Amino acid sequence: MNFKWIVRPQDNELVRQICNSSGVSPVVAQILAMRNMTRLDEITVFLERKMTQLVPPDRLPGVVAAVELIDAAIVAGRKIVVYGDYDCDGMTATAILVRSLKLLGADVSYLIPSRTEDGYGLNEKQLRRLAAKGALQLLVTVDCGIGNVAEVQLARELGATVIVTDHHKPGPELPAANAIVHPALVGGEYPFPWLCGAGVAFKLAWALFQKRAGGEKLPPDMRDLLFYAIVMAAVGTIADVVPLTGENRILVHHGLNLLRQFGGAGLAELGRLAKLDPQKSRTAEDVAFWLGPRLNAAGRLGPGQLGAELLMTDSPERAAELALYIDNLNSSRVSIERSIMIAAKKQIEADFDPVNDPALVVTGNDWNRGVIGIIAGRIAERYQRPTVVISVDPVAVGPLNGSARSALNIDLHGVLQSCQHHLVKFGGHRAAAGLQIMPDRIDAFREEFLERVAEMMDGRSKVAELAIDAEAPLCQLNVETVMQLDQMAPFGEGNPRPVLCASGLELAGPPRTMGSDGRHLSLDVVQEGVRLRCVAFGKAEWIGTLENPANTHFDFAFKPVINDFRGMRKVELHLIDFRPSVVPQVASA
């Protein structure tokens, strides 16, 4: 009821060829064709996801120089500080390097800055504090640093050797670090520029181990720690929403498979509190919806340092203590988000016309700065409009913080660039951004932001499109077919779980709400004798239309999944959208 459906056309002859060559079902063949995988060798590589497909670590720009500097520092007994970021990617990247350096005998400590007090990236106050303690000898950044030109220069003036490892977009001027490890440096020839911070840290740790081992074959202790690093890289990759293609897809696939054995006490305890089945392998969705948000909560509402400690501790007691604290922070985050979301929706209904207005800019007193990015994303998804959320401090005299999220494929960074004369500063990319603005500029910014988005939308539909990979009757959605679809996992950014549709479905009974707060929907559908259970998360409001006597048949768009309950494997549909079917009228005699 919210989208314009775009059902992708099917090349029946190509689908038949893929079925014959690879043995997959027609539904899977159609999706492979839509993702430009038509040759058997391409399909085999994609479905196998072998670790040998990873690019050797010494090909990553800057790795060789960084390894030499770190190895020399370890031999000389110099103090090493790993300076991370307060999000999940930064925590996992920090955990990878700190544990790897400790195994190699380094005198290493780590620092995760405070989101509210220090902000993102290297912080002058923290650098001076480290220097005063005598700890600033070798500084290694993870998931940050590429934009800290002045701060890197300060660190070097304070006597530090500086290695920057990052994946964010470089600015016009690179920091004067002793080495920069980055997959997308201009002039670099690395074939996969979309590693996250933890992916970069994994490659550096791998190269360090090969240096110490004198070759590619690693001793058992380094091999096991590299498996741990793969798990951390997988968690960071999923949480940072980088494309799950190429190397990222391989890292995530193997990291998820290794998580139960090598993920450590902290992730195990966090999974227990999230009520994830300890006997089942984790999926990318488990990390994206249950583990990642909890780790991010540590950096949003508390000290991110504790999130990194949770990932590194070997003590079950300490893991239980930290995981409970972080889980409670996450519960607070959920509560805070709900209250802000209610206030934001009231403001939107009072001040905007979401159907016709091109964008939304909402403000609120003392809205928690750690969650406004999540709120912006939720509003943008709900209303399908580019959204800016600004937290107002009524007594502040300095700039206010805001977060922005895009919708309808609008270039958010480009819009903010055209409005930058209203802003103190901003940064980000097409889909997400952060900004600072003075209180007296909000109204002018709001007006111009909506104007610029309207210009970009000129001639475009204001209704979001839903790309559907294939139409599939329910009789084709058996367990074997959906298991073949699951071989295309891990699913996420750049490799989404396939979206299918089916037409002319009937309800097999009245729809039911579910969940402690009744926000979700459960129903059974039937088509030509085939009956399947459906779940629609957060869509309880659909009940009115579904129960309308005027609607007898429906078209549903969905993602098919396997529900494994007590050893019984069944196909289940996770609904995305629906519409009443247009049922042909039968002429009377």
Coordinates of C-alpha atoms in Angstrom, one line a residue:
M1 CA 0.0 0.0 0.0
N2 CA 3.1 2.2 0.2
F3 CA 5.0 1.5 -3.0
K4 CA 4.8 1.5 -6.8
W5 CA 5.7 -2.1 -7.7
I6 CA 8.3 -2.6 -10.4
V7 CA 8.3 -6.2 -11.4
R8 CA 11.5 -6.9 -13.4
P9 CA 11.0 -8.5 -16.8
Q10 CA 12.0 -12.1 -17.2
D11 CA 14.0 -13.5 -20.1
N12 CA 12.5 -17.0 -20.3
E13 CA 15.2 -18.4 -22.6
L14 CA 18.0 -17.1 -20.4
V15 CA 16.3 -18.5 -17.2
R16 CA 16.0 -21.9 -18.9
Q17 CA 19.7 -21.9 -19.8
I18 CA 20.7 -21.0 -16.3
C19 CA 18.5 -23.8 -14.9
N20 CA 20.0 -26.3 -17.3
S21 CA 23.6 -25.4 -16.6
S22 CA 23.5 -24.9 -12.8
G23 CA 20.6 -27.0 -11.7
V24 CA 18.9 -24.2 -9.7
S25 CA 15.2 -23.6 -9.7
P26 CA 13.5 -21.1 -12.1
V27 CA 13.0 -18.6 -9.3
V28 CA 16.6 -18.6 -8.4
A29 CA 17.7 -18.5 -12.0
Q30 CA 15.6 -15.4 -12.6
I31 CA 17.2 -13.7 -9.6
L32 CA 20.8 -14.7 -10.7
A33 CA 20.0 -13.3 -14.2
M34 CA 18.8 -10.0 -12.7
R35 CA 22.1 -9.7 -10.8
N36 CA 24.1 -10.2 -14.0
M37 CA 25.3 -13.7 -13.2
T38 CA 24.5 -15.8 -16.2
R39 CA 27.7 -17.9 -16.8
L40 CA 28.2 -21.1 -14.9
D41 CA 31.7 -20.1 -13.7
E42 CA 30.3 -16.7 -12.3
I43 CA 27.4 -18.5 -10.6
T44 CA 29.8 -21.1 -9.1
V45 CA 32.2 -18.5 -7.7
F46 CA 29.2 -16.5 -6.3
L47 CA 27.6 -19.5 -4.6
E48 CA 30.8 -21.1 -3.3
R49 CA 32.1 -17.9 -1.4
K50 CA 35.6 -19.4 -0.9
M51 CA 38.1 -17.8 1.4
T52 CA 40.7 -18.1 -1.3
Q53 CA 38.8 -15.4 -3.3
L54 CA 40.1 -12.8 -0.8
V55 CA 42.7 -10.4 -2.1
P56 CA 46.1 -10.9 -0.5
P57 CA 46.6 -8.4 2.3
D58 CA 49.8 -6.9 1.0
R59 CA 47.9 -5.5 -2.0
L60 CA 46.0 -3.1 0.3
P61 CA 47.5 0.4 -0.2
G62 CA 49.7 1.3 2.7
V63 CA 49.8 -2.1 4.4
V64 CA 53.4 -2.9 3.7
A65 CA 54.6 0.4 5.1
A66 CA 52.3 0.1 8.2
V67 CA 53.5 -3.5 8.9
E68 CA 57.2 -2.4 8.9
L69 CA 56.4 0.5 11.3
I70 CA 54.4 -1.6 13.6
D71 CA 56.9 -4.5 13.6
A72 CA 59.7 -2.1 14.4
A73 CA 57.7 -0.5 17.2
I74 CA 57.0 -3.9 18.8
V75 CA 60.7 -4.9 18.6
A76 CA 61.8 -1.6 20.1
G77 CA 59.2 -1.9 22.9
R78 CA 57.5 1.4 22.0
K79 CA 54.0 2.1 23.3
I80 CA 51.2 1.7 20.7
V81 CA 47.8 3.3 21.0
V82 CA 44.9 2.1 18.8
Y83 CA 42.5 5.0 18.4
G84 CA 39.0 3.8 17.3
D85 CA 35.5 5.0 16.7
Y86 CA 32.5 4.7 18.9
D87 CA 30.3 2.8 16.5
C88 CA 30.2 -1.0 16.0
D89 CA 32.6 -0.9 13.1
G90 CA 35.1 1.1 15.1
M91 CA 34.8 -1.2 18.1
T92 CA 35.3 -4.4 16.1
A93 CA 38.3 -2.8 14.2
T94 CA 39.8 -1.8 17.6
A95 CA 39.3 -5.3 18.9
I96 CA 41.0 -6.9 15.9
L97 CA 44.1 -4.8 16.1
V98 CA 44.5 -4.7 19.9
R99 CA 44.2 -8.5 20.3
S100 CA 46.5 -9.1 17.2
L101 CA 49.1 -6.7 18.6
K102 CA 49.0 -8.3 22.0
L103 CA 49.6 -11.7 20.5
L104 CA 52.7 -10.3 18.8
G105 CA 54.0 -9.0 22.1
A106 CA 53.2 -5.3 21.6
D107 CA 52.8 -2.8 24.5
V108 CA 49.4 -1.7 23.3
S109 CA 46.4 0.2 24.7
Y110 CA 43.3 1.5 23.0
L111 CA 41.0 4.5 23.2
I112 CA 37.4 4.8 22.0
P113 CA 36.4 8.5 22.1
S114 CA 33.1 9.8 23.6
R115 CA 30.5 10.6 21.0
T116 CA 29.2 13.6 23.0
E117 CA 32.5 15.0 24.5
D118 CA 35.1 14.2 21.9
G119 CA 33.1 13.8 18.7
Y120 CA 34.1 11.6 15.7
G121 CA 37.8 11.0 14.8
L122 CA 41.0 12.2 16.4
N123 CA 40.5 14.7 19.2
E124 CA 43.1 17.3 20.2
K125 CA 42.3 17.0 23.9
Q126 CA 42.7 13.3 23.9
L127 CA 45.9 13.5 21.9
R128 CA 47.5 15.9 24.4
R129 CA 46.3 13.7 27.3
L130 CA 48.0 10.6 25.7
A131 CA 51.2 12.6 25.1
A132 CA 51.2 13.9 28.7
K133 CA 51.1 10.2 29.9
G134 CA 53.9 9.3 27.6
A135 CA 51.7 6.9 25.7
L136 CA 51.7 8.7 22.3
Q137 CA 54.6 7.0 20.6
L138 CA 52.9 5.0 17.8
L139 CA 49.4 6.0 17.1
V140 CA 47.2 3.7 14.9
T141 CA 43.8 4.9 13.9
V142 CA 41.0 2.5 13.0
D143 CA 37.8 3.5 11.2
C144 CA 38.8 7.2 11.4
G145 CA 41.7 9.6 10.7
I146 CA 41.6 10.1 7.0
G147 CA 39.9 13.5 7.5
N148 CA 41.9 14.6 10.5
V149 CA 44.6 16.6 8.8
A150 CA 45.3 19.0 11.7
E151 CA 45.0 16.4 14.4
V152 CA 47.5 14.0 12.7
Q153 CA 49.9 16.9 12.3
L154 CA 49.5 17.7 16.0
A155 CA 50.2 14.0 16.9
R156 CA 53.4 14.1 15.0
E157 CA 54.4 17.4 16.6
L158 CA 53.8 15.7 19.9
G159 CA 56.3 13.0 18.9
A160 CA 54.1 10.2 17.6
T161 CA 54.6 8.0 14.6
V162 CA 51.1 7.9 13.0
I163 CA 49.4 5.2 11.0
V164 CA 46.0 6.0 9.7
T165 CA 43.7 3.0 8.8
D166 CA 40.3 4.1 7.5
H167 CA 37.7 3.5 4.8
H168 CA 35.8 6.8 4.7
K169 CA 36.1 9.0 1.6
P170 CA 39.3 11.0 1.6
G171 CA 39.1 14.7 1.4
P172 CA 41.1 17.0 -0.9
E173 CA 44.1 16.9 1.5
L174 CA 45.4 13.7 3.0
P175 CA 46.8 13.8 6.6
A176 CA 50.6 13.7 6.8
A177 CA 50.7 10.3 8.5
N178 CA 53.7 8.0 8.3
A179 CA 51.5 5.5 6.6
I180 CA 47.9 5.5 5.4
V181 CA 46.1 2.2 4.9
H182 CA 43.0 2.7 2.8
P183 CA 41.3 0.6 0.1
A184 CA 40.2 3.6 -2.0
L185 CA 43.2 5.9 -2.1
V186 CA 43.5 7.8 -5.4
G187 CA 46.1 6.0 -7.5
G188 CA 45.7 2.8 -5.6
E189 CA 45.0 -0.4 -7.5
Y190 CA 43.1 -2.3 -4.9
P191 CA 40.3 -4.1 -6.6
F192 CA 37.7 -3.8 -3.8
P193 CA 37.4 -0.2 -2.4
W194 CA 34.4 -0.9 -0.1
L195 CA 36.0 -2.6 2.9
C196 CA 34.7 -1.2 6.2
G197 CA 37.1 -0.1 9.1
A198 CA 37.1 -3.6 10.6
G199 CA 37.8 -5.1 7.1
V200 CA 40.8 -2.9 6.8
A201 CA 42.0 -3.8 10.3
F202 CA 41.6 -7.5 9.4
K203 CA 43.8 -7.1 6.4
L204 CA 46.4 -5.3 8.4
A205 CA 46.4 -8.0 11.1
W206 CA 46.7 -10.7 8.5
A207 CA 49.7 -9.0 6.9
L208 CA 51.3 -8.6 10.4
F209 CA 50.9 -12.3 11.1
Q210 CA 52.4 -13.2 7.7
K211 CA 55.4 -10.9 8.5
R212 CA 56.0 -12.6 11.8
A213 CA 55.4 -16.1 10.5
G214 CA 57.6 -15.5 7.5
G215 CA 55.1 -16.6 5.0
E216 CA 51.4 -17.4 4.3
K217 CA 51.3 -20.5 6.6
L218 CA 50.4 -19.3 10.1
P219 CA 51.0 -21.1 13.5
P220 CA 47.9 -22.2 15.3
D221 CA 47.7 -19.2 17.7
M222 CA 47.8 -16.7 14.8
R223 CA 45.4 -18.8 12.7
D224 CA 42.9 -18.9 15.5
L225 CA 43.2 -15.1 16.2
L226 CA 42.8 -14.5 12.5
F227 CA 39.5 -16.5 12.6
Y228 CA 38.5 -14.2 15.5
A229 CA 39.4 -11.2 13.3
I230 CA 37.2 -12.5 10.5
V231 CA 34.3 -12.7 12.9
M232 CA 34.9 -9.2 14.1
A233 CA 35.2 -8.0 10.5
A234 CA 31.9 -9.7 9.6
V235 CA 30.1 -8.0 12.5
G236 CA 31.6 -4.6 11.6
T237 CA 30.8 -5.0 7.9
I238 CA 27.2 -5.8 8.5
A239 CA 26.7 -3.0 11.1
D240 CA 28.4 -0.4 8.9
V241 CA 26.0 -1.2 6.0
V242 CA 28.8 -1.3 3.4
P243 CA 28.0 -3.4 0.2
L244 CA 27.8 -7.1 0.8
T245 CA 29.5 -7.9 -2.4
G246 CA 33.0 -9.1 -3.3
E247 CA 35.4 -9.4 -0.4
N248 CA 32.8 -8.2 2.1
R249 CA 30.4 -11.0 1.2
I250 CA 33.1 -13.6 1.6
L251 CA 34.2 -12.1 5.0
V252 CA 30.7 -12.0 6.3
H253 CA 29.9 -15.5 5.1
H254 CA 32.9 -17.1 6.8
G255 CA 32.7 -14.8 9.8
L256 CA 29.1 -15.8 10.5
N257 CA 30.1 -19.5 10.2
L258 CA 33.0 -19.0 12.7
L259 CA 31.1 -16.8 15.1
R260 CA 30.0 -19.5 17.6
Q261 CA 33.5 -21.0 17.9
F262 CA 35.7 -17.9 17.6
G263 CA 33.4 -14.9 18.4
G264 CA 34.4 -14.8 22.1
A265 CA 32.5 -14.7 25.3
G266 CA 31.2 -11.2 24.7
L267 CA 29.2 -11.9 21.5
A268 CA 27.9 -15.1 22.9
E269 CA 26.6 -13.4 26.0
L270 CA 25.1 -10.5 23.9
G271 CA 23.4 -13.1 21.7
R272 CA 21.9 -14.8 24.8
L273 CA 20.5 -11.6 26.0
A274 CA 19.0 -11.0 22.6
K275 CA 17.4 -14.4 22.8
L276 CA 19.1 -15.8 19.7
D277 CA 19.2 -19.6 19.6
P278 CA 22.7 -20.6 20.6
Q279 CA 22.4 -23.8 18.5
K280 CA 21.8 -22.0 15.2
S281 CA 24.3 -20.3 13.0
R282 CA 24.0 -16.6 12.9
T283 CA 22.7 -14.7 9.8
A284 CA 23.5 -11.3 8.6
E285 CA 20.0 -10.3 9.8
D286 CA 20.8 -11.5 13.3
V287 CA 23.8 -9.2 13.4
A288 CA 22.0 -6.3 11.8
F289 CA 18.9 -6.4 14.0
W290 CA 20.1 -7.8 17.3
L291 CA 23.8 -7.7 17.9
G292 CA 24.9 -4.6 15.9
P293 CA 22.3 -2.2 17.5
R294 CA 23.3 -3.4 21.0
L295 CA 27.0 -2.6 20.3
N296 CA 26.1 0.7 18.8
A297 CA 24.0 1.5 21.8
A298 CA 27.2 1.4 23.9
G299 CA 28.7 4.2 21.8
R300 CA 25.4 6.2 21.5
L301 CA 24.4 6.3 25.1
G302 CA 27.5 5.2 27.1
P303 CA 31.2 4.7 26.8
G304 CA 32.1 2.9 23.6
Q305 CA 35.2 1.7 25.4
L306 CA 33.1 -0.9 27.1
G307 CA 31.8 -2.2 23.8
A308 CA 35.3 -2.8 22.6
E309 CA 36.2 -4.4 26.0
L310 CA 33.2 -6.8 25.6
L311 CA 34.4 -7.9 22.3
M312 CA 37.9 -8.7 23.6
T313 CA 37.3 -10.2 27.1
D314 CA 38.0 -13.9 27.7
S315 CA 36.3 -13.8 31.1
P316 CA 32.7 -15.2 31.1
E317 CA 32.0 -13.2 34.3
R318 CA 33.2 -9.9 32.8
A319 CA 31.4 -10.7 29.5
A320 CA 28.1 -11.2 31.4
E321 CA 28.6 -8.0 33.3
L322 CA 29.4 -5.9 30.3
A323 CA 26.7 -7.5 28.1
L324 CA 24.0 -6.8 30.7
Y325 CA 25.1 -3.2 30.9
I326 CA 25.1 -2.8 27.2
D327 CA 21.8 -4.6 26.8
N328 CA 20.2 -2.2 29.3
L329 CA 21.6 0.7 27.3
N330 CA 20.0 -0.7 24.3
S331 CA 16.7 -0.9 26.1
S332 CA 17.1 2.7 27.0
R333 CA 17.9 3.5 23.4
V334 CA 14.7 1.8 22.3
S335 CA 12.6 3.7 24.8
I336 CA 14.2 7.0 23.9
E337 CA 13.7 6.4 20.2
R338 CA 10.0 5.6 20.7
S339 CA 9.4 8.8 22.6
I340 CA 11.3 10.9 20.1
M341 CA 9.5 9.2 17.2
I342 CA 6.1 9.9 18.7
A343 CA 7.0 13.6 19.1
A344 CA 8.5 13.7 15.5
K345 CA 5.3 12.2 14.0
K346 CA 3.1 14.7 15.8
Q347 CA 5.3 17.5 14.4
I348 CA 5.2 16.1 10.9
E349 CA 1.4 15.8 11.0
A350 CA 1.1 19.4 12.3
D351 CA 3.6 21.2 10.2
F352 CA 4.0 19.1 7.0
D353 CA 2.0 17.4 4.2
P354 CA 4.0 14.2 3.9
V355 CA 2.2 13.2 0.7
N356 CA 3.0 16.4 -1.2
D357 CA 6.0 18.0 0.6
P358 CA 9.3 16.9 -0.9
A359 CA 11.3 16.5 2.3
L360 CA 11.0 16.8 6.1
V361 CA 13.1 18.8 8.6
V362 CA 12.0 18.2 12.3
T363 CA 13.5 19.6 15.5
G364 CA 13.1 18.8 19.2
N365 CA 14.4 20.0 22.5
D366 CA 17.1 17.8 24.0
W367 CA 16.5 15.0 21.6
N368 CA 19.4 12.6 22.3
R369 CA 22.2 13.2 19.8
G370 CA 23.1 9.6 19.9
V371 CA 19.8 8.4 18.3
I372 CA 18.7 11.2 16.0
G373 CA 20.4 9.4 13.1
I374 CA 18.2 6.3 13.7
I375 CA 15.1 8.6 14.0
A376 CA 16.0 10.3 10.7
G377 CA 16.3 6.9 9.0
R378 CA 13.0 5.7 10.5
I379 CA 11.1 8.8 9.4
A380 CA 12.7 8.7 5.9
E381 CA 11.6 5.0 5.5
R382 CA 8.1 5.6 6.9
Y383 CA 7.3 8.6 4.8
Q384 CA 9.7 8.0 1.9
R385 CA 11.0 11.5 2.1
P386 CA 14.6 12.8 2.7
T387 CA 14.6 13.7 6.3
V388 CA 16.7 15.9 8.6
V389 CA 16.4 15.6 12.4
I390 CA 17.9 18.4 14.6
S391 CA 18.4 18.2 18.3
V392 CA 17.8 21.6 19.9
D393 CA 19.5 22.6 23.2
P394 CA 17.4 25.6 24.5
V395 CA 20.3 27.0 26.5
A396 CA 23.1 26.4 24.1
V397 CA 24.8 29.3 22.4
G398 CA 26.8 27.1 20.0
P399 CA 25.9 25.0 17.0
L400 CA 23.2 22.3 17.1
N401 CA 23.6 18.8 15.8
G402 CA 21.5 17.1 13.2
S403 CA 21.4 13.9 11.2
A404 CA 20.0 13.3 7.7
R405 CA 18.8 10.3 5.8
S406 CA 17.7 10.1 2.2
A407 CA 14.8 8.5 0.3
L408 CA 13.6 8.2 -3.3
N409 CA 17.3 8.0 -4.4
I410 CA 17.9 11.7 -3.7
D411 CA 21.5 12.7 -3.5
L412 CA 21.5 14.0 0.1
H413 CA 25.1 15.1 0.1
G414 CA 24.4 17.2 -3.0
V415 CA 21.4 18.8 -1.4
L416 CA 23.3 19.7 1.7
Q417 CA 26.1 21.1 -0.4
S418 CA 23.7 23.5 -2.1
C419 CA 22.5 24.6 1.4
Q420 CA 25.8 24.7 3.1
H421 CA 25.7 28.5 3.6
H422 CA 23.1 27.8 6.3
L423 CA 25.4 25.2 8.0
V424 CA 28.4 25.4 10.3
K425 CA 29.6 22.1 8.8
F426 CA 28.3 18.9 7.3
G427 CA 29.6 15.6 6.0
G428 CA 28.4 12.3 4.7
H429 CA 27.3 10.7 1.4
R430 CA 24.3 10.3 -0.9
A431 CA 22.3 8.3 1.6
A432 CA 23.3 9.6 5.1
A433 CA 24.9 12.7 6.5
G434 CA 25.5 14.6 9.7
L435 CA 25.5 18.4 10.1
Q436 CA 25.8 21.3 12.6
I437 CA 23.7 24.4 12.4
M438 CA 23.2 27.6 14.4
P439 CA 19.7 27.9 16.0
D440 CA 18.8 31.0 14.1
R441 CA 19.4 29.4 10.7
I442 CA 17.0 26.4 11.1
D443 CA 14.0 28.1 9.5
A444 CA 15.9 29.3 6.4
F445 CA 17.7 26.0 6.1
R446 CA 14.4 24.1 6.2
E447 CA 12.9 26.2 3.5
E448 CA 15.8 25.9 1.2
F449 CA 16.3 22.2 1.9
L450 CA 12.8 21.5 0.8
E451 CA 13.2 23.7 -2.3
R452 CA 16.4 21.9 -3.4
V453 CA 14.9 18.5 -2.9
A454 CA 11.9 19.6 -4.9
E455 CA 14.2 20.6 -7.8
M456 CA 15.9 17.2 -7.7
M457 CA 12.5 15.5 -7.7
D458 CA 11.2 17.5 -10.6
G459 CA 9.4 15.1 -12.9
R460 CA 9.9 12.2 -10.6
S461 CA 7.2 10.3 -8.8
K462 CA 6.9 11.0 -5.1
V463 CA 5.9 7.4 -4.6
A464 CA 8.7 5.1 -3.7
E465 CA 9.4 2.2 -6.0
L466 CA 9.6 -1.4 -4.9
A467 CA 11.8 -3.5 -7.2
I468 CA 10.5 -7.0 -7.4
D469 CA 12.9 -9.7 -8.6
A470 CA 10.3 -12.2 -9.8
E471 CA 6.7 -13.2 -9.6
A472 CA 6.4 -16.6 -8.0
P473 CA 3.3 -18.7 -7.4
L474 CA 3.2 -20.3 -3.9
C475 CA 3.6 -23.8 -5.4
Q476 CA 7.2 -22.9 -6.5
L477 CA 8.2 -21.7 -3.0
N478 CA 9.2 -25.1 -1.4
V479 CA 12.0 -25.6 1.1
E480 CA 14.5 -26.7 -1.6
T481 CA 14.0 -23.5 -3.6
V482 CA 14.3 -21.2 -0.6
M483 CA 17.4 -23.0 0.5
Q484 CA 18.9 -22.3 -2.9
L485 CA 18.0 -18.7 -2.5
D486 CA 19.8 -18.7 0.9
Q487 CA 23.0 -19.7 -0.9
M488 CA 23.0 -16.2 -2.3
A489 CA 23.5 -14.9 1.3
P490 CA 24.7 -13.1 3.2
F491 CA 22.1 -10.5 2.4
G492 CA 22.4 -6.8 3.0
E493 CA 23.5 -3.6 1.3
G494 CA 24.3 -4.3 -2.4
N495 CA 23.1 -7.9 -2.1
P496 CA 19.6 -7.7 -0.8
R497 CA 17.4 -10.7 0.1
P498 CA 15.3 -11.3 -3.0
V499 CA 11.9 -9.7 -3.2
L500 CA 9.2 -11.8 -4.8
C501 CA 5.5 -11.3 -5.4
A502 CA 2.4 -13.5 -5.8
S503 CA -1.0 -12.5 -7.2
G504 CA -4.6 -13.4 -6.4
L505 CA -4.0 -14.8 -2.9
E506 CA -6.8 -15.4 -0.4
L507 CA -6.6 -15.2 3.3
A508 CA -7.0 -18.6 5.0
G509 CA -8.3 -16.9 8.2
P510 CA -8.5 -13.6 9.9
P511 CA -5.1 -11.7 10.3
R512 CA -3.8 -11.6 13.9
T513 CA -1.5 -9.1 15.7
M514 CA 1.5 -10.4 17.5
G515 CA 4.3 -9.2 19.7
S516 CA 4.2 -7.8 23.2
D517 CA 3.1 -4.5 21.9
G518 CA 0.8 -5.8 19.1
R519 CA 2.8 -3.9 16.4
H520 CA 3.3 -7.0 14.1
L521 CA 0.9 -9.0 12.0
S522 CA 0.5 -12.7 11.3
L523 CA -1.7 -14.3 8.7
D524 CA -2.0 -17.3 6.5
V525 CA -2.6 -17.1 2.7
V526 CA -3.7 -19.7 0.2
Q527 CA -3.3 -20.0 -3.5
E528 CA -4.5 -23.1 -5.5
G529 CA -4.4 -25.3 -2.4
V530 CA -1.0 -24.2 -1.2
R531 CA -1.0 -22.5 2.2
L532 CA 1.8 -20.5 3.7
R533 CA 2.2 -18.4 6.9
C534 CA 3.1 -14.7 6.5
V535 CA 4.5 -12.2 9.0
A536 CA 4.5 -8.4 8.5
F537 CA 6.7 -6.7 11.0
G538 CA 5.4 -3.3 12.3
K539 CA 2.4 -3.5 10.0
A540 CA -0.5 -4.1 12.4
E541 CA -2.4 -1.2 10.7
W542 CA -2.9 -3.4 7.6
I543 CA -5.7 -5.3 9.4
G544 CA -8.4 -2.8 8.4
T545 CA -7.8 -3.2 4.7
L546 CA -7.2 -6.9 4.9
E547 CA -10.5 -7.5 6.8
N548 CA -12.5 -5.2 4.4
P549 CA -15.3 -7.4 2.9
A550 CA -14.8 -5.7 -0.4
N551 CA -11.3 -7.2 -0.7
T552 CA -11.4 -10.9 -1.4
H553 CA -8.0 -11.5 -3.1
F554 CA -4.6 -9.8 -2.6
D555 CA -1.2 -9.4 -4.3
F556 CA 1.6 -9.6 -1.8
A557 CA 5.3 -8.6 -2.1
F558 CA 7.5 -10.6 0.2
K559 CA 10.9 -12.1 1.1
P560 CA 10.7 -15.9 1.5
V561 CA 12.6 -17.4 4.4
I562 CA 13.0 -20.8 6.1
N563 CA 11.4 -21.0 9.6
D564 CA 13.3 -23.7 11.5
F565 CA 11.2 -24.5 14.6
R566 CA 12.0 -27.5 16.7
G567 CA 13.5 -29.3 13.7
M568 CA 10.6 -28.6 11.4
R569 CA 11.6 -26.5 8.4
K570 CA 8.9 -24.6 6.7
V571 CA 8.7 -21.7 4.2
E572 CA 7.5 -18.5 5.6
L573 CA 6.9 -15.2 3.9
H574 CA 8.0 -11.9 5.3
L575 CA 5.6 -9.3 3.8
I576 CA 6.8 -6.0 2.5
D577 CA 3.7 -4.6 0.8
F578 CA 0.3 -5.6 -0.5
R579 CA -2.6 -4.4 -2.6
P580 CA -6.1 -5.7 -3.3
S581 CA -6.0 -7.8 -6.5
V582 CA -7.9 -6.8 -9.5
V583 CA -10.1 -9.8 -10.0
P584 CA -11.5 -10.3 -13.5
Q585 CA -15.3 -10.0 -13.6
V586 CA -17.0 -13.1 -15.0
A587 CA -19.8 -12.1 -17.4
S588 CA -23.2 -13.6 -16.6
A589 CA -24.9 -15.7 -19.2

